[in-house]
Coordinates of C-alpha atoms in Angstrom, one line a residue:
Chain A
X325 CA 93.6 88.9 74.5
X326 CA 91.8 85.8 75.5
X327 CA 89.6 85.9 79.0
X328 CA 89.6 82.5 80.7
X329 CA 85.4 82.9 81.8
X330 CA 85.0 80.3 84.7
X331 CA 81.4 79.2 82.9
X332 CA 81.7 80.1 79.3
X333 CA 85.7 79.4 78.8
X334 CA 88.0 81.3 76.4
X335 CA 85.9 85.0 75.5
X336 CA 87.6 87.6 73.3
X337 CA 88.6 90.7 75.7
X338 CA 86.3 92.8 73.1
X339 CA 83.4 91.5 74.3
X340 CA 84.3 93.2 77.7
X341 CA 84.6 96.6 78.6
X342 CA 87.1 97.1 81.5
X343 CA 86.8 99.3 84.5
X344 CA 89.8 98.8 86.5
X345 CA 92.2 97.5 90.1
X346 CA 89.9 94.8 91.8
X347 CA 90.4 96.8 94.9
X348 CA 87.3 98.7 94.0
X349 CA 85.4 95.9 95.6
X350 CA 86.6 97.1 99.0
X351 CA 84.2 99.7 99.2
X352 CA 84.9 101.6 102.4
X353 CA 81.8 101.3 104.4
X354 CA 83.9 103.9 107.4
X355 CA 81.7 106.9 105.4
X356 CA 85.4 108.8 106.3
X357 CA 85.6 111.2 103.7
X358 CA 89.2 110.7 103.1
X359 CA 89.1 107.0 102.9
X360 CA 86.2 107.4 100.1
X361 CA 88.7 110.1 98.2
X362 CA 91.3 107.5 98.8
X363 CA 88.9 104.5 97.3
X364 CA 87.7 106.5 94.1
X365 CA 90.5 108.2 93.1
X366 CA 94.2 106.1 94.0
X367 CA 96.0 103.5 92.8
X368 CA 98.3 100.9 92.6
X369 CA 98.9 100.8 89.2
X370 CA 101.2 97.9 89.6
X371 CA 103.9 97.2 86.4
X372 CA 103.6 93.2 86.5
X373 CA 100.5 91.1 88.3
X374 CA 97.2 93.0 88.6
X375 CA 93.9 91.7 89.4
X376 CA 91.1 93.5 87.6
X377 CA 87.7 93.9 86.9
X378 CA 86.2 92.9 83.6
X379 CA 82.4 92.8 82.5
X380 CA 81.5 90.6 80.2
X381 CA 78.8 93.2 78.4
X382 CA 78.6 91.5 75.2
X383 CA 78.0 87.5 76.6
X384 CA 76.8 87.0 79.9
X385 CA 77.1 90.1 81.9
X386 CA 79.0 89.0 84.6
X387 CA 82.1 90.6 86.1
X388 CA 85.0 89.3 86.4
X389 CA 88.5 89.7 88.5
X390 CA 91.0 88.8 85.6
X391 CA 94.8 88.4 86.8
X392 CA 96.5 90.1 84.2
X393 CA 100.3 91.3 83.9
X394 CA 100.5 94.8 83.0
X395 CA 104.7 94.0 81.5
X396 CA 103.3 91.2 79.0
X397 CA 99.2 91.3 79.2
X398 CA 99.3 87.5 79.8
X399 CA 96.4 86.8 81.3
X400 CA 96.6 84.4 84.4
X401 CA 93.4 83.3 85.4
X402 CA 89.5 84.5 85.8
X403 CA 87.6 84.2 88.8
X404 CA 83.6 85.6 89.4
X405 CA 84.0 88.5 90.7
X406 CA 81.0 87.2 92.7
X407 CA 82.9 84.7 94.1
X408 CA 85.8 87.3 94.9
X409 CA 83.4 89.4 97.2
X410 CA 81.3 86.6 99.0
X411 CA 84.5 84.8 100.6
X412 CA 86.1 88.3 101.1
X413 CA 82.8 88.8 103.0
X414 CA 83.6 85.3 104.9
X415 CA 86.8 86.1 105.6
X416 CA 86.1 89.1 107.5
X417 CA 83.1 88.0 108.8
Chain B
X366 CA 128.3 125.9 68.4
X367 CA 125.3 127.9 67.3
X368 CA 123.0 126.9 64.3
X369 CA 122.7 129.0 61.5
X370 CA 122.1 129.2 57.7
X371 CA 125.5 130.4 57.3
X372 CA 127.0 127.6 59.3
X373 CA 124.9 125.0 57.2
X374 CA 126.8 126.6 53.9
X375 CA 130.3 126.7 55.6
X376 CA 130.0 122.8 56.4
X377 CA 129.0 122.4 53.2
X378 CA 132.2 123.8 52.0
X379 CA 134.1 121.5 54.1
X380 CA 132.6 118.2 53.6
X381 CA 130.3 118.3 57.0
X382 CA 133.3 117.4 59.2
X383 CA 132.7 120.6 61.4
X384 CA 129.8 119.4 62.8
X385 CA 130.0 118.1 66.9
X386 CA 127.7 116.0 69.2
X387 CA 124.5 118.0 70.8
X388 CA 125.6 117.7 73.7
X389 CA 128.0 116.1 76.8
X390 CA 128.3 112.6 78.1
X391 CA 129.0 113.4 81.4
X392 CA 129.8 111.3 84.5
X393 CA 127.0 112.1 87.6
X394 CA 128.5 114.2 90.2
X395 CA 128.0 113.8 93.7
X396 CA 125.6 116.5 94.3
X397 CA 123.4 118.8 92.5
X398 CA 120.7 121.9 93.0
X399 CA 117.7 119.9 91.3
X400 CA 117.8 116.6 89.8
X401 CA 115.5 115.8 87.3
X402 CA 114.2 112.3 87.2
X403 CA 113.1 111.1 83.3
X404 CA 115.0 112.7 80.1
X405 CA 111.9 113.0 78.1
X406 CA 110.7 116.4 76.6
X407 CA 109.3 117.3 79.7
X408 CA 112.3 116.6 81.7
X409 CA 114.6 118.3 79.5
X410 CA 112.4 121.4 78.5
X411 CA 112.3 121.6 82.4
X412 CA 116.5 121.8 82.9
X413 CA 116.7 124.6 80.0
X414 CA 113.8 126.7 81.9
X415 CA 115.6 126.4 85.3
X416 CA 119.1 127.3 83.7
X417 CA 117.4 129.5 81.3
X418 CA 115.0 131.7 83.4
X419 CA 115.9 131.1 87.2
X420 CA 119.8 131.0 86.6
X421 CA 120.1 127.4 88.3
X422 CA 122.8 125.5 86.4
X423 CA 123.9 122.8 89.0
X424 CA 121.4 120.6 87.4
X425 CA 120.8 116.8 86.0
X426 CA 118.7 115.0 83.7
X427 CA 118.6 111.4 84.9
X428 CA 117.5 109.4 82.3
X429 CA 116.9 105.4 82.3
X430 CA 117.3 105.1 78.5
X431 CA 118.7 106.4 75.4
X432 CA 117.3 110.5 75.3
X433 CA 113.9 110.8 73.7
X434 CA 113.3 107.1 73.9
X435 CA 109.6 107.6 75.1
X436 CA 106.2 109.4 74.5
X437 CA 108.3 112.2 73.2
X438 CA 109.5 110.3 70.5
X439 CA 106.1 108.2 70.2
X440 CA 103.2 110.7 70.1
X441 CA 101.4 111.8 66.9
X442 CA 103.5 115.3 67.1
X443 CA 100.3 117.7 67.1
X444 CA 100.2 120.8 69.2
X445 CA 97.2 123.0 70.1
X446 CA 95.4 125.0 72.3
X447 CA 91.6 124.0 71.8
X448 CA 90.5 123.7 75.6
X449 CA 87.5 124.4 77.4
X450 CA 87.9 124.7 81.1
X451 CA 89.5 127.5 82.8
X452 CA 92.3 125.3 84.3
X453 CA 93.5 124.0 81.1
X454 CA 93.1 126.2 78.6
X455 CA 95.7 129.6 79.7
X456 CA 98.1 126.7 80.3
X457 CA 98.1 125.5 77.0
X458 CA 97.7 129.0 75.2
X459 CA 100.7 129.7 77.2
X460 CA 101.9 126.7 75.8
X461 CA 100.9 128.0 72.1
X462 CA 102.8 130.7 72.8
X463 CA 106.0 128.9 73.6
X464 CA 105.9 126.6 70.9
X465 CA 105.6 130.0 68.8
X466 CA 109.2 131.3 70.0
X467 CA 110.7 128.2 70.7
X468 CA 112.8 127.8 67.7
X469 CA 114.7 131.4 68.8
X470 CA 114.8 130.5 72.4
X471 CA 116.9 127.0 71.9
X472 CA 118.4 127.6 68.5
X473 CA 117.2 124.2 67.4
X474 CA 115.2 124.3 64.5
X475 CA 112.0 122.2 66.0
X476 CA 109.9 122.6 62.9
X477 CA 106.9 123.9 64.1
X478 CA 104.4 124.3 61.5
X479 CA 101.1 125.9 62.4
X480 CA 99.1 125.1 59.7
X481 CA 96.1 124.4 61.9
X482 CA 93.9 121.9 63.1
X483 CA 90.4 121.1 62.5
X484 CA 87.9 119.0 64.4
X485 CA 85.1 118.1 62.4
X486 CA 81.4 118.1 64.2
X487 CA 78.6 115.8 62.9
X488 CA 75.4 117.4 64.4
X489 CA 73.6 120.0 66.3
X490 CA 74.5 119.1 69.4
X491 CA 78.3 119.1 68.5
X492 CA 78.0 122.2 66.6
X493 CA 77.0 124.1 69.8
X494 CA 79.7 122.4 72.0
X495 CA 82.5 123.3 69.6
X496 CA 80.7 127.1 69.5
X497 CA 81.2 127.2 73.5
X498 CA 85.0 126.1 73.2
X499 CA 86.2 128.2 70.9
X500 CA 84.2 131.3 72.9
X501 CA 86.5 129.7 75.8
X502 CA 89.7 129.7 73.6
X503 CA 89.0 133.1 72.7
X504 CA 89.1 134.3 76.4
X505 CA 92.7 133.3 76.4
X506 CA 92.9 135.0 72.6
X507 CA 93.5 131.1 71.1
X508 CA 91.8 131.8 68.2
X509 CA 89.1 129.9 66.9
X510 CA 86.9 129.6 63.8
X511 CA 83.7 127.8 63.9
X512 CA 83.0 127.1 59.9
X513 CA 79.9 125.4 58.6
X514 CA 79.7 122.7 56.0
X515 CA 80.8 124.8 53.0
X516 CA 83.7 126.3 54.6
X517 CA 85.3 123.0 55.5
X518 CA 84.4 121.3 51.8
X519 CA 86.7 124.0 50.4
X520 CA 89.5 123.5 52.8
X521 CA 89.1 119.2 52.2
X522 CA 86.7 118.4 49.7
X523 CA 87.7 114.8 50.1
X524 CA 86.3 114.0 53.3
X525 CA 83.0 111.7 53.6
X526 CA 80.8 114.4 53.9
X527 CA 77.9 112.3 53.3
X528 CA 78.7 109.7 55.5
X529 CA 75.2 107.6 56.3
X530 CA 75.7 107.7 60.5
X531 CA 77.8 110.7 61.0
X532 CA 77.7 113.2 58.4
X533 CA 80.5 115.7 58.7
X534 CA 77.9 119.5 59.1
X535 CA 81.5 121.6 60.0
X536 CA 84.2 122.2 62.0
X537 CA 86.3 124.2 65.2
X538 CA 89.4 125.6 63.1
X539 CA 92.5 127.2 64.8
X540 CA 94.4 128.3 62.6
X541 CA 97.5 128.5 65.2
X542 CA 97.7 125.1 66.0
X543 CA 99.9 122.3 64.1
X544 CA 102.7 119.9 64.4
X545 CA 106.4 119.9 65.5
X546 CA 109.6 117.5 64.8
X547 CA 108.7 115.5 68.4
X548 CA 112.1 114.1 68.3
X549 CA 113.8 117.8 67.4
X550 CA 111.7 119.2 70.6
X551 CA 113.8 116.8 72.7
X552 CA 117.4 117.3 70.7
X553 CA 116.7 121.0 71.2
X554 CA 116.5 121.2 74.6
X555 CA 119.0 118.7 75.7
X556 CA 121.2 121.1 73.5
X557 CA 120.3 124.3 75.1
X558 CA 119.8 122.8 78.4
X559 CA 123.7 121.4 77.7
X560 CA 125.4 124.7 76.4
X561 CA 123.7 126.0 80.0
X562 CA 125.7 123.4 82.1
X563 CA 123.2 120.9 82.6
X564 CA 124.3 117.3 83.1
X565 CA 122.4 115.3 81.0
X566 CA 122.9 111.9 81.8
X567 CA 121.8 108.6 80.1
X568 CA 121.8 105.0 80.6
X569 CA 120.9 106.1 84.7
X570 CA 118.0 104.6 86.4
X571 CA 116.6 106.0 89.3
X572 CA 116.6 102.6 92.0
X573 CA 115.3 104.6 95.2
X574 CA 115.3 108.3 96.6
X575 CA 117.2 109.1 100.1
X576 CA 114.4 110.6 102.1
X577 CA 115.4 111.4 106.0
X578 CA 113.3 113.2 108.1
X579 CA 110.4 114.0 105.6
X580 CA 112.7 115.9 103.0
X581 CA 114.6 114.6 100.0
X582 CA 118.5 113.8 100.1
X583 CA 118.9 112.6 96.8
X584 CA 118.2 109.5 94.6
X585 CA 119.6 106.1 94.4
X586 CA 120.7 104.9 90.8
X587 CA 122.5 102.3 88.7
X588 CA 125.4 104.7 88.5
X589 CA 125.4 105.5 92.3
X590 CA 123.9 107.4 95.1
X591 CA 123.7 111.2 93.9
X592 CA 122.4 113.6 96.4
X593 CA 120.3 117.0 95.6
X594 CA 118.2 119.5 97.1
X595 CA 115.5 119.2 95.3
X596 CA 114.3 116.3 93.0
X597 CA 111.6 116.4 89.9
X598 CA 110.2 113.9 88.7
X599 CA 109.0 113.7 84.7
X600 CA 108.5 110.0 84.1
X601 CA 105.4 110.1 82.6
X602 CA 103.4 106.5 82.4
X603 CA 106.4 105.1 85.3
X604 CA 105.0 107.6 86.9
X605 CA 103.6 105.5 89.6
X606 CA 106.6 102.8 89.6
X607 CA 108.9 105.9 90.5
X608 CA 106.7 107.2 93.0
X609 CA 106.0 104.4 95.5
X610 CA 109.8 104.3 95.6
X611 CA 109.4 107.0 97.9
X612 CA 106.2 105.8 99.4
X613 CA 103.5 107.6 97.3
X614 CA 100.5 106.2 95.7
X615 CA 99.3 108.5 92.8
X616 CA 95.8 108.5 91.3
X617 CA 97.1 107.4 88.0
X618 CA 96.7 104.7 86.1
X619 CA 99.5 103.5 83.0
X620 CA 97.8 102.7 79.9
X621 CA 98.8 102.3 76.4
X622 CA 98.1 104.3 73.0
X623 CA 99.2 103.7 69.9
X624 CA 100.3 105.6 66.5
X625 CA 100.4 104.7 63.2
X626 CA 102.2 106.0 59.7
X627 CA 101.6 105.0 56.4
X628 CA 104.5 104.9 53.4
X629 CA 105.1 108.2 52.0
X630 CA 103.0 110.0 50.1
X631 CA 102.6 113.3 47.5
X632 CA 101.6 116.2 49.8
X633 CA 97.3 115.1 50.7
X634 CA 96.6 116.5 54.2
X635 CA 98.2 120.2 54.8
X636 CA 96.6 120.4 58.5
X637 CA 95.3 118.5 61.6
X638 CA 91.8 117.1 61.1
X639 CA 89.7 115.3 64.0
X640 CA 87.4 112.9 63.2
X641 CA 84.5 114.2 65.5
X642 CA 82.3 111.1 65.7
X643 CA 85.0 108.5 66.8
X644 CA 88.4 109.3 68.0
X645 CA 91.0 109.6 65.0
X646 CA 93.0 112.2 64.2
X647 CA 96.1 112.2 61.2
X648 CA 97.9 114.9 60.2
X649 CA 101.0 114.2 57.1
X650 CA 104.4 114.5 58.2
X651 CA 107.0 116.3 55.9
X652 CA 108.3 113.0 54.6
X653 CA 104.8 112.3 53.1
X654 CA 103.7 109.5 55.8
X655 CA 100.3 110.1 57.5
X656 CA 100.9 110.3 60.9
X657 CA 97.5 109.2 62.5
X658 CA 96.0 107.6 66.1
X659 CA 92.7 107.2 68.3
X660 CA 91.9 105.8 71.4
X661 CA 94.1 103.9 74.0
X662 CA 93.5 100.4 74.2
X663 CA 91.8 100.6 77.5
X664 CA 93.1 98.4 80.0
X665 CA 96.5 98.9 82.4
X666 CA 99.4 98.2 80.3
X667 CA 103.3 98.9 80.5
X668 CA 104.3 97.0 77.6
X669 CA 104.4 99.9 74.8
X670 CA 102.7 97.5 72.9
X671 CA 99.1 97.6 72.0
X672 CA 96.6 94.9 70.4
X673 CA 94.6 94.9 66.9
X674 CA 91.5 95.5 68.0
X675 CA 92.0 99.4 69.0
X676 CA 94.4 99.0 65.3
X677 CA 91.1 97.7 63.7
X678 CA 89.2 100.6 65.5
X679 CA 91.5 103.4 64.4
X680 CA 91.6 102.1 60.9
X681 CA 88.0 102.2 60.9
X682 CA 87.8 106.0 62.0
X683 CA 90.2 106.7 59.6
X684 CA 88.1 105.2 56.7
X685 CA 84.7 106.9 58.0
X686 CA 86.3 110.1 57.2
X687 CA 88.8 109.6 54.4
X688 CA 87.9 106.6 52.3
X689 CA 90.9 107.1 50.3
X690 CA 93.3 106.6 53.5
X691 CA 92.4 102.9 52.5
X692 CA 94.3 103.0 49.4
X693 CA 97.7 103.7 51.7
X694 CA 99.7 100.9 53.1
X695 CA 100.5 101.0 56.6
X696 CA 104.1 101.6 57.3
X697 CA 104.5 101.2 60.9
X698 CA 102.7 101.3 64.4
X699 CA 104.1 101.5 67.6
X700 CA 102.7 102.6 71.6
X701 CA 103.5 104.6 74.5
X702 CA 102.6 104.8 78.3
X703 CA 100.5 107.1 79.5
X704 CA 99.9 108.5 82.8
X705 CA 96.2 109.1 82.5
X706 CA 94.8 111.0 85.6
X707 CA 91.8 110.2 87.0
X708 CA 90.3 113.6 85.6
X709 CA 92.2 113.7 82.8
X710 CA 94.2 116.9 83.5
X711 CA 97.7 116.9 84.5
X712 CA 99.6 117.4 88.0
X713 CA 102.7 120.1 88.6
X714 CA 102.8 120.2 92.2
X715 CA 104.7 119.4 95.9
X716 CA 104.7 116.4 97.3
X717 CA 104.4 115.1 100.7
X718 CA 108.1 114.7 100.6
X719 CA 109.7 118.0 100.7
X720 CA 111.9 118.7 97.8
X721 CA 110.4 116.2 95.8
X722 CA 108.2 117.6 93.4
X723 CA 106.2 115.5 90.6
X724 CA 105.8 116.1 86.8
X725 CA 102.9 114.0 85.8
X726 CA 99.2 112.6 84.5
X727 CA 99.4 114.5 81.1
X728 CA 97.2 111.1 79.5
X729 CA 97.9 111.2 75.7
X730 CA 97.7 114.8 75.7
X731 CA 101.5 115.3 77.4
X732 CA 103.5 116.6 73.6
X733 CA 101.9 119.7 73.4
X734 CA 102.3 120.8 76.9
X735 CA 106.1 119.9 76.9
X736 CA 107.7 123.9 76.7
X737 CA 104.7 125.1 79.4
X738 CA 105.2 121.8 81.6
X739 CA 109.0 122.4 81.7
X740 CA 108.2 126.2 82.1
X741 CA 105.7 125.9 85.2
X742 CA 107.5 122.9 86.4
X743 CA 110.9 124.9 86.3
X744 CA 109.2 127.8 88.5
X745 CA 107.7 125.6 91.0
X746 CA 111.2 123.7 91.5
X747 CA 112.7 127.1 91.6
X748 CA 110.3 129.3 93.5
X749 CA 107.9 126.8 95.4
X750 CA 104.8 128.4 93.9
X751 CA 102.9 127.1 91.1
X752 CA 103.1 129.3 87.8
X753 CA 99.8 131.5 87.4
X754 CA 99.2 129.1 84.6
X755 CA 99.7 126.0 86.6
X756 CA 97.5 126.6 89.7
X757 CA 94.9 124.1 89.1
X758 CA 97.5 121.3 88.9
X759 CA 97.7 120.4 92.6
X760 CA 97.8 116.9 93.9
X761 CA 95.3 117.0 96.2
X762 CA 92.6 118.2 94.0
X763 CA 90.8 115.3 93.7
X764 CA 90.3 114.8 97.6
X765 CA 89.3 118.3 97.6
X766 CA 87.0 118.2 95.0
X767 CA 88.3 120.2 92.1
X768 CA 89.2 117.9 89.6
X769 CA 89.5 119.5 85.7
X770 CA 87.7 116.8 83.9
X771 CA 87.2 118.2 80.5
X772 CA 85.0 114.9 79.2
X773 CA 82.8 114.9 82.2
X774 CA 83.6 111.1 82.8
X775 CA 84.4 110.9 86.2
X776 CA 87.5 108.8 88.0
X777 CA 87.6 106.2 85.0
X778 CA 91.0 107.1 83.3
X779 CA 90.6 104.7 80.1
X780 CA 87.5 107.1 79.3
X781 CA 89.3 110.5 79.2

């Protein structure tokens, strides 16, 4: 698999390790203990599109939210996961 | 029809025309006792222990495919009970000791063959983690045989002993363990689940389930709305696909493995062996192939279909420990789902929906565990109490804080 990286194009998914849903952005800030249990341990786990978070361990140690589908592992598109979290911020703000 | 070596010489006699199919092709009925969802070894191993042990007959196997057309005819066929924790390891002794009688219980000859597996340690460290599990396999009278360096040269003097990173210093034997036909498992039971009046049925997805007021009506299908007062499901890696049809999110996450078999060869490997310094293990199957595998590829998948760098990574195991596995051509490779947990451990439990009950998270670990898994999930369906060997399986014990993580990795399935 081939990661589109917005700043250092096509990358090799082996130069990445891979930690999982971009939901765990969305860190639940409610300090509810069920919402946290809900946070760490469910998911999704979607069968088609899944945006998901890459780090690029071996280049330029950035993360990444990849959109990815699960059916075919085409890979759609790459985004900062930087990026993802500052207009999430915006948009709530 | 029952199996026998008599019956074997009589067809002989008479050109093999005696012989009949396993089992029925029957069209769904319009209600049921317990439906099972997912005809894989768990599924099935599940029907024959409800028919078999709580007398409940008015049962079907609803399966998507062809029978035996996932893990259980995709996994690397070893079966053991080398586990540390004290949720996991009576489960799979009592597993062990399934797989032990099984062949008697189903008729079916499964071709288990316990000629043991090994896993190899490469230092100190190692050494006295493998010591701790097998005083932990003993409590559950496993078996286990620590042997030092000499003691495994004389059971494979071929290994790289002298490997420059991780020299092989000995090895966690029990002697109990081995392999089984995979594929014969789930023949077995569909046939003894069959002669016990379970409707197995094929080519039957599972679209939806009823649910009204809380509790389960029945499920939805390709072949029609089929009602039941209870439903299990056993879909392995769909595990989560089949449970948000009812609403549920599950903390799983679908991932692929893959497995690997060479061209035949003259008898080389006559146990299991574990590679202890990457992840590999082979064993030979009794057409000569070596059967080996490693590590899943690591990210979500639900394409049974992996990608060569984790092929490049097992091969590389695989020649750290046995540089003559390089001399063997690679026959085939293939993957599976998995339903890895997010402690690694499996779940056999209730949930939220009453009489809906789920099968799942058994991560590449799910073969072995398929006559105890149909077992415990057989008395759960039946009784609505977890087997004693099952307790530790509940849903909700990740919320609660009592997850079984065996690797110590935390909620990161593509590390256990």
């Amino acid at each position: 698999m081939l990661i589109p990286h917005p700043l250092l194009g096509l990358r090799d998914a082996q130069e990445f390790t891979y930690l999982g849903d971009a939901r765990l952005i969305e860190r639940p800030t409610s300090g509810d203990e069920a919402d946290l249990a809900e946070y760490v341990f469910q998911r999704d786990n979607p069968a088609g599109l899944h945006r998901e978070l890459w780090f690029h361990e071996q280049g330029d140690r950035s993360w990444l939210v990849v959109t990815r589908n699960t059916l075919t592992h085409e890979i759609l598109g790459a985004e900062l996961a930087r990026d993802v979290a500052l207009a999430r911020k915006e948009g709530t703000a | 029809m029952k199996f026998s070596g008599f019956r074997v010489f009589a067809e002989a006699l008479r050109g093999h025309k005696g012989w009949k199919p396993l089992w029925r092709d029957p069209a769904p009925q319009s209600e049921y006792d317990v439906i099972i969802v997912g005809g894989g070894g768990h599924g099935l191993a599940t029907a024959f222990y409800l028919a078999e042990v709580h007398g409940i007959r008015k049962v079907a196997v609803l399966e998507k495919g062809w029978l035996g057309s996932g893990n259980i005819g995709r996994n690397t066929t070893i079966i053991r009970s080398n586990y540390l924790l004290p949720g996991n390891q009576p489960f799979y002794e009592f597993s062990m000791k399934l797989w032990e009688g099984l062949e008697q219980a189903i008729n079916f000859n499964a071709m288990v063959s316990q000629r043991g597996i090994l896993n190899l340690y490469h230092s100190d460290g190692q050494r006295d983690a493998y010591r701790r599990r097998g005083n932990a396999m003993h409590l559950t009278g496993a078996g286990a045989e620590l042997l030092d360096q000499d003691a495994v040269r004389r059971m494979y003097p071929w290994l790289n002993f002298e490997n420059a990173r991780f020299p092989i210093k000995g090895g966690l034997l029990q002697r109990r363990a081995g392999t089984a036909r995979h594929d014969g498992v789930a023949w077995g039971y569909a046939r003894a689940a069959d002669l016990r009046g379970v409707d197995i049925i094929q080519n039957c997805e599972v679209t939806g389930f009823r649910i009204e007021n809380g509790r389960v009506q029945g499920v939805e299908t390709n072949r029609g709305t089929i009602g039941a007062k209870k439903v299990g499901v056993a879909v392995a890696g769909s595990s989560s696909r089949v449970m948000a049809q009812a609403g549920l999110r599950l903390p799983i996450e679908s991932h692929v493995l893959q497995a690997f078999v060479t061209e035949g060869l003259k008898p080389a490997i006559d146990g299991v062996i574990t590679f202890g310094a990457g992840h590999f293990y082979v064993s030979q199957s009794d057409k000569g192939g070596l059967v080996f595998g490693g590590d899943i590829d690591g990210y979500n998948s639900y394409a049974q279909r992996g990608n060569l760098p984790v092929v490049e990574d097992v091969l590389e195991g695989g020649m750290a420990l046995m540089p003559r596995i390089g001399r063997a051509r690679l026959l085939r490779s293939w993957a599976g789902l998995m339903d890895m947990s997010m402690d690694g451990s499996p779940i056999i439990d209730r949930t939220p929906v009453d009489g809906l009950y789920l099968n799942a998270g058994w991560c590449y670990g799910g073969f072995k565990a398929t006559p105890a898994s149909g077992y415990a999930f057989a008395h759960l369906l039946a009784t609505d109490t977890p087997h004693e060997t099952a307790t530790a399986y509940r849903l909700d014990r990740f919320a609660r804080g009592y997850v079984i993580d065996e690797k110590g990795v935390g909620a990161q399935p593509n590390l256990h």
